[in-house]
Amino acid sequence: MPGTRKLGRPTAHRMSMLRGMVTFLLEKGRIETTVTRAAEVSALADKMITLGKKNTLVAKRQAIAFLKKEAVVYKLFTKIAPLYDERNGGYTRVLKIGPRRGDGAEMAIIELVGAENLYTVKEEKEEAKTEEKKPAKKSTKKAVKAEVKEEAAAE
C-alpha cells in the first residue's frame, strides 16, 4: 500500500513532497531520488496512471486534486494513459544507481516504462524553440560606427 513509509517527515510535508515528485515524474518521464522515496513515488504514479486509464470525470477530478499542475493532468489523460492501455500495472521502473557521494544514501532512477519516445521528442522540440528565441546581438554605438566606417571604406 502506498504511503506507508514515513520518510522522516510529518504527514503534510511527506504528502506534499510525494505529490511534487509524482507530478515531476509524469511531466519529465524520469527522476533521480533515494530508493525508499522511489518506491513510494512508483506506487503513487501507478495509481495516477490507472486513474488516467479510467478517463472519467471523477478520475480527472481525483487526479487534479492530487497532482500539482493541470498541464500534467491533461498530459496524463491524453498521452501517458493511452500508452498503457494494454498494460495491467507496472508502469514505472526503479533502477538502483549506487550511493550518493555526500551521505552515502542509496540512489535510484525512477522512470516510466516504454514512454521514452514521448519525452525525448519533447526535449528536442524545446531545444529547437530555445535556439529560435535567442536574442540577436545588441548593437552598441561603437559597433555601429565601426560598421559605418567599414561600409564607407568599401565604397
PDB file of C-alpha atoms in Angstrom:
ATOM      1  CA  MET A   1       0.000   0.000   0.000  1.00  0.00           C
ATOM      2  CA  PRO A   2       1.498   3.357  -0.993  1.00  0.00           C
ATOM      3  CA  GLY A   3       2.141   5.937   1.641  1.00  0.00           C
ATOM      4  CA  THR A   4       3.067   3.574   4.463  1.00  0.00           C
ATOM      5  CA  ARG A   5       6.674   4.764   4.845  1.00  0.00           C
ATOM      6  CA  LYS A   6       7.078   7.898   6.928  1.00  0.00           C
ATOM      7  CA  LEU A   7      10.360   9.034   5.313  1.00  0.00           C
ATOM      8  CA  GLY A   8      11.266  11.037   8.427  1.00  0.00           C
ATOM      9  CA  ARG A   9       8.703  13.776   7.776  1.00  0.00           C
ATOM     10  CA  PRO A  10       5.348  14.877   9.154  1.00  0.00           C
ATOM     11  CA  THR A  11       2.346  13.715   7.126  1.00  0.00           C
ATOM     12  CA  ALA A  12       1.605  17.012   5.377  1.00  0.00           C
ATOM     13  CA  HIS A  13       5.245  17.542   4.374  1.00  0.00           C
ATOM     14  CA  ARG A  14       5.619  13.936   3.204  1.00  0.00           C
ATOM     15  CA  MET A  15       2.473  14.015   1.068  1.00  0.00           C
ATOM     16  CA  SER A  16       3.398  17.367  -0.436  1.00  0.00           C
ATOM     17  CA  MET A  17       6.854  16.042  -1.330  1.00  0.00           C
ATOM     18  CA  LEU A  18       5.448  12.866  -2.880  1.00  0.00           C
ATOM     19  CA  ARG A  19       2.804  14.799  -4.843  1.00  0.00           C
ATOM     20  CA  GLY A  20       5.514  17.049  -6.226  1.00  0.00           C
ATOM     21  CA  MET A  21       7.711  14.103  -7.169  1.00  0.00           C
ATOM     22  CA  VAL A  22       4.857  12.258  -8.907  1.00  0.00           C
ATOM     23  CA  THR A  23       3.953  15.434 -10.795  1.00  0.00           C
ATOM     24  CA  PHE A  24       7.561  15.909 -11.895  1.00  0.00           C
ATOM     25  CA  LEU A  25       7.853  12.236 -12.898  1.00  0.00           C
ATOM     26  CA  LEU A  26       4.771  12.449 -15.113  1.00  0.00           C
ATOM     27  CA  GLU A  27       5.995  15.756 -16.538  1.00  0.00           C
ATOM     28  CA  LYS A  28       9.597  14.773 -17.322  1.00  0.00           C
ATOM     29  CA  GLY A  29       9.483  10.976 -17.580  1.00  0.00           C
ATOM     30  CA  ARG A  30      12.293  10.197 -15.110  1.00  0.00           C
ATOM     31  CA  ILE A  31      13.661  11.450 -11.813  1.00  0.00           C
ATOM     32  CA  GLU A  32      16.606  10.635  -9.573  1.00  0.00           C
ATOM     33  CA  THR A  33      15.969  10.155  -5.858  1.00  0.00           C
ATOM     34  CA  THR A  34      16.634   7.759  -2.972  1.00  0.00           C
ATOM     35  CA  VAL A  35      15.467   4.152  -3.231  1.00  0.00           C
ATOM     36  CA  THR A  36      12.820   4.422  -0.500  1.00  0.00           C
ATOM     37  CA  ARG A  37      11.333   7.594  -1.980  1.00  0.00           C
ATOM     38  CA  ALA A  38      11.412   5.991  -5.422  1.00  0.00           C
ATOM     39  CA  ALA A  39       9.369   3.043  -4.153  1.00  0.00           C
ATOM     40  CA  GLU A  40       6.720   5.378  -2.738  1.00  0.00           C
ATOM     41  CA  VAL A  41       6.655   7.562  -5.861  1.00  0.00           C
ATOM     42  CA  SER A  42       6.405   4.471  -8.053  1.00  0.00           C
ATOM     43  CA  ALA A  43       3.303   3.219  -6.247  1.00  0.00           C
ATOM     44  CA  LEU A  44       1.610   6.631  -6.356  1.00  0.00           C
ATOM     45  CA  ALA A  45       2.490   7.186 -10.028  1.00  0.00           C
ATOM     46  CA  ASP A  46       0.998   3.785 -10.882  1.00  0.00           C
ATOM     47  CA  LYS A  47      -2.217   4.826  -9.132  1.00  0.00           C
ATOM     48  CA  MET A  48      -2.329   8.068 -11.136  1.00  0.00           C
ATOM     49  CA  ILE A  49      -1.811   6.247 -14.437  1.00  0.00           C
ATOM     50  CA  THR A  50      -4.591   3.807 -13.500  1.00  0.00           C
ATOM     51  CA  LEU A  51      -6.835   6.827 -12.895  1.00  0.00           C
ATOM     52  CA  GLY A  52      -5.809   8.149 -16.300  1.00  0.00           C
ATOM     53  CA  LYS A  53      -6.832   4.890 -17.940  1.00  0.00           C
ATOM     54  CA  LYS A  54     -10.354   5.186 -16.496  1.00  0.00           C
ATOM     55  CA  ASN A  55     -10.789   8.577 -18.222  1.00  0.00           C
ATOM     56  CA  THR A  56     -13.939   9.587 -16.353  1.00  0.00           C
ATOM     57  CA  LEU A  57     -14.852  12.928 -14.842  1.00  0.00           C
ATOM     58  CA  VAL A  58     -14.407  11.531 -11.336  1.00  0.00           C
ATOM     59  CA  ALA A  59     -10.937  10.228 -12.226  1.00  0.00           C
ATOM     60  CA  LYS A  60      -9.957  13.610 -13.681  1.00  0.00           C
ATOM     61  CA  ARG A  61     -11.094  15.393 -10.530  1.00  0.00           C
ATOM     62  CA  GLN A  62      -9.157  12.969  -8.338  1.00  0.00           C
ATOM     63  CA  ALA A  63      -6.039  13.467 -10.458  1.00  0.00           C
ATOM     64  CA  ILE A  64      -6.370  17.268 -10.316  1.00  0.00           C
ATOM     65  CA  ALA A  65      -6.749  17.035  -6.537  1.00  0.00           C
ATOM     66  CA  PHE A  66      -3.505  15.051  -6.247  1.00  0.00           C
ATOM     67  CA  LEU A  67      -1.205  16.421  -8.949  1.00  0.00           C
ATOM     68  CA  LYS A  68       0.112  19.972  -8.714  1.00  0.00           C
ATOM     69  CA  LYS A  69      -0.149  21.087 -12.363  1.00  0.00           C
ATOM     70  CA  GLU A  70      -3.204  20.989 -14.599  1.00  0.00           C
ATOM     71  CA  ALA A  71      -0.988  20.634 -17.668  1.00  0.00           C
ATOM     72  CA  VAL A  72       0.386  17.380 -16.240  1.00  0.00           C
ATOM     73  CA  VAL A  73      -3.154  16.105 -15.609  1.00  0.00           C
ATOM     74  CA  TYR A  74      -4.022  16.874 -19.237  1.00  0.00           C
ATOM     75  CA  LYS A  75      -0.877  15.084 -20.407  1.00  0.00           C
ATOM     76  CA  LEU A  76      -1.698  12.115 -18.160  1.00  0.00           C
ATOM     77  CA  PHE A  77      -5.153  11.636 -19.657  1.00  0.00           C
ATOM     78  CA  THR A  78      -4.295  12.389 -23.298  1.00  0.00           C
ATOM     79  CA  LYS A  79      -0.791  10.993 -23.829  1.00  0.00           C
ATOM     80  CA  ILE A  80       0.510   8.872 -20.938  1.00  0.00           C
ATOM     81  CA  ALA A  81      -2.523   6.730 -20.040  1.00  0.00           C
ATOM     82  CA  PRO A  82      -3.328   5.698 -23.650  1.00  0.00           C
ATOM     83  CA  LEU A  83       0.254   4.391 -23.922  1.00  0.00           C
ATOM     84  CA  TYR A  84      -0.500   1.850 -21.171  1.00  0.00           C
ATOM     85  CA  ASP A  85      -3.959   0.809 -22.377  1.00  0.00           C
ATOM     86  CA  GLU A  86      -2.968  -2.841 -22.820  1.00  0.00           C
ATOM     87  CA  ARG A  87      -0.766  -2.988 -19.708  1.00  0.00           C
ATOM     88  CA  ASN A  88      -2.155  -4.138 -16.340  1.00  0.00           C
ATOM     89  CA  GLY A  89       0.250  -2.385 -13.982  1.00  0.00           C
ATOM     90  CA  GLY A  90       3.979  -1.955 -13.673  1.00  0.00           C
ATOM     91  CA  TYR A  91       4.081   1.428 -15.376  1.00  0.00           C
ATOM     92  CA  THR A  92       7.252   2.576 -13.604  1.00  0.00           C
ATOM     93  CA  ARG A  93      10.758   1.179 -13.332  1.00  0.00           C
ATOM     94  CA  VAL A  94      13.171   1.765 -10.423  1.00  0.00           C
ATOM     95  CA  LEU A  95      16.874   1.378 -11.263  1.00  0.00           C
ATOM     96  CA  LYS A  96      19.405   1.499  -8.442  1.00  0.00           C
ATOM     97  CA  ILE A  97      22.460   3.599  -9.320  1.00  0.00           C
ATOM     98  CA  GLY A  98      24.602   3.352  -6.186  1.00  0.00           C
ATOM     99  CA  PRO A  99      25.320   5.518  -3.165  1.00  0.00           C
ATOM    100  CA  ARG A 100      25.131   9.303  -3.118  1.00  0.00           C
ATOM    101  CA  ARG A 101      28.509  10.944  -2.704  1.00  0.00           C
ATOM    102  CA  GLY A 102      27.642  13.255   0.193  1.00  0.00           C
ATOM    103  CA  ASP A 103      25.921  10.982   2.709  1.00  0.00           C
ATOM    104  CA  GLY A 104      26.046   7.517   1.134  1.00  0.00           C
ATOM    105  CA  ALA A 105      22.275   7.227   0.677  1.00  0.00           C
ATOM    106  CA  GLU A 106      21.312   4.566  -1.856  1.00  0.00           C
ATOM    107  CA  MET A 107      20.131   6.381  -5.013  1.00  0.00           C
ATOM    108  CA  ALA A 108      17.775   5.247  -7.760  1.00  0.00           C
ATOM    109  CA  ILE A 109      16.334   6.469 -11.032  1.00  0.00           C
ATOM    110  CA  ILE A 110      12.598   6.077 -11.461  1.00  0.00           C
ATOM    111  CA  GLU A 111      11.183   6.250 -14.980  1.00  0.00           C
ATOM    112  CA  LEU A 112       8.053   5.445 -16.913  1.00  0.00           C
ATOM    113  CA  VAL A 113       8.314   2.149 -18.793  1.00  0.00           C
ATOM    114  CA  GLY A 114       8.030   2.432 -22.578  1.00  0.00           C
ATOM    115  CA  ALA A 115       7.489   6.186 -22.617  1.00  0.00           C
ATOM    116  CA  GLU A 116      10.997   7.158 -23.736  1.00  0.00           C
ATOM    117  CA  ASN A 117       9.854   8.380 -27.157  1.00  0.00           C
ATOM    118  CA  LEU A 118       7.134  10.526 -25.554  1.00  0.00           C
ATOM    119  CA  TYR A 119       9.719  12.524 -23.608  1.00  0.00           C
ATOM    120  CA  THR A 120      12.744  12.577 -25.954  1.00  0.00           C
ATOM    121  CA  VAL A 121      10.765  14.168 -28.777  1.00  0.00           C
ATOM    122  CA  LYS A 122       9.533  16.904 -26.451  1.00  0.00           C
ATOM    123  CA  GLU A 123      13.068  17.710 -25.262  1.00  0.00           C
ATOM    124  CA  GLU A 124      14.245  18.089 -28.871  1.00  0.00           C
ATOM    125  CA  LYS A 125      11.355  20.463 -29.618  1.00  0.00           C
ATOM    126  CA  GLU A 126      12.170  22.546 -26.527  1.00  0.00           C
ATOM    127  CA  GLU A 127      15.825  22.809 -27.608  1.00  0.00           C
ATOM    128  CA  ALA A 128      14.731  23.991 -31.075  1.00  0.00           C
ATOM    129  CA  LYS A 129      12.435  26.608 -29.531  1.00  0.00           C
ATOM    130  CA  THR A 130      15.181  27.971 -27.272  1.00  0.00           C
ATOM    131  CA  GLU A 131      17.516  28.319 -30.249  1.00  0.00           C
ATOM    132  CA  GLU A 132      14.876  30.344 -32.106  1.00  0.00           C
ATOM    133  CA  LYS A 133      14.235  32.609 -29.130  1.00  0.00           C
ATOM    134  CA  LYS A 134      17.871  33.603 -28.634  1.00  0.00           C
ATOM    135  CA  PRO A 135      18.050  37.382 -28.911  1.00  0.00           C
ATOM    136  CA  ALA A 136      20.135  38.969 -31.622  1.00  0.00           C
ATOM    137  CA  LYS A 137      23.342  40.710 -30.666  1.00  0.00           C
ATOM    138  CA  LYS A 138      22.744  44.104 -29.175  1.00  0.00           C
ATOM    139  CA  SER A 139      24.363  46.764 -31.267  1.00  0.00           C
ATOM    140  CA  THR A 140      26.402  49.293 -29.380  1.00  0.00           C
ATOM    141  CA  LYS A 141      27.308  52.726 -30.626  1.00  0.00           C
ATOM    142  CA  LYS A 142      30.920  51.654 -31.187  1.00  0.00           C
ATOM    143  CA  ALA A 143      29.854  48.619 -33.216  1.00  0.00           C
ATOM    144  CA  VAL A 144      27.512  50.718 -35.369  1.00  0.00           C
ATOM    145  CA  LYS A 145      30.228  53.333 -36.002  1.00  0.00           C
ATOM    146  CA  ALA A 146      32.694  50.576 -36.951  1.00  0.00           C
ATOM    147  CA  GLU A 147      30.176  49.090 -39.421  1.00  0.00           C
ATOM    148  CA  VAL A 148      29.539  52.511 -40.979  1.00  0.00           C
ATOM    149  CA  LYS A 149      33.291  53.078 -41.381  1.00  0.00           C
ATOM    150  CA  GLU A 150      33.717  49.627 -42.995  1.00  0.00           C
ATOM    151  CA  GLU A 151      30.875  50.306 -45.432  1.00  0.00           C
ATOM    152  CA  ALA A 152      32.301  53.729 -46.290  1.00  0.00           C
ATOM    153  CA  ALA A 153      35.757  52.225 -46.831  1.00  0.00           C
ATOM    154  CA  ALA A 154      34.328  49.506 -49.045  1.00  0.00           C
ATOM    155  CA  GLU A 155      32.577  52.050 -51.297  1.00  0.00           C
TER     156      GLU A 155
END
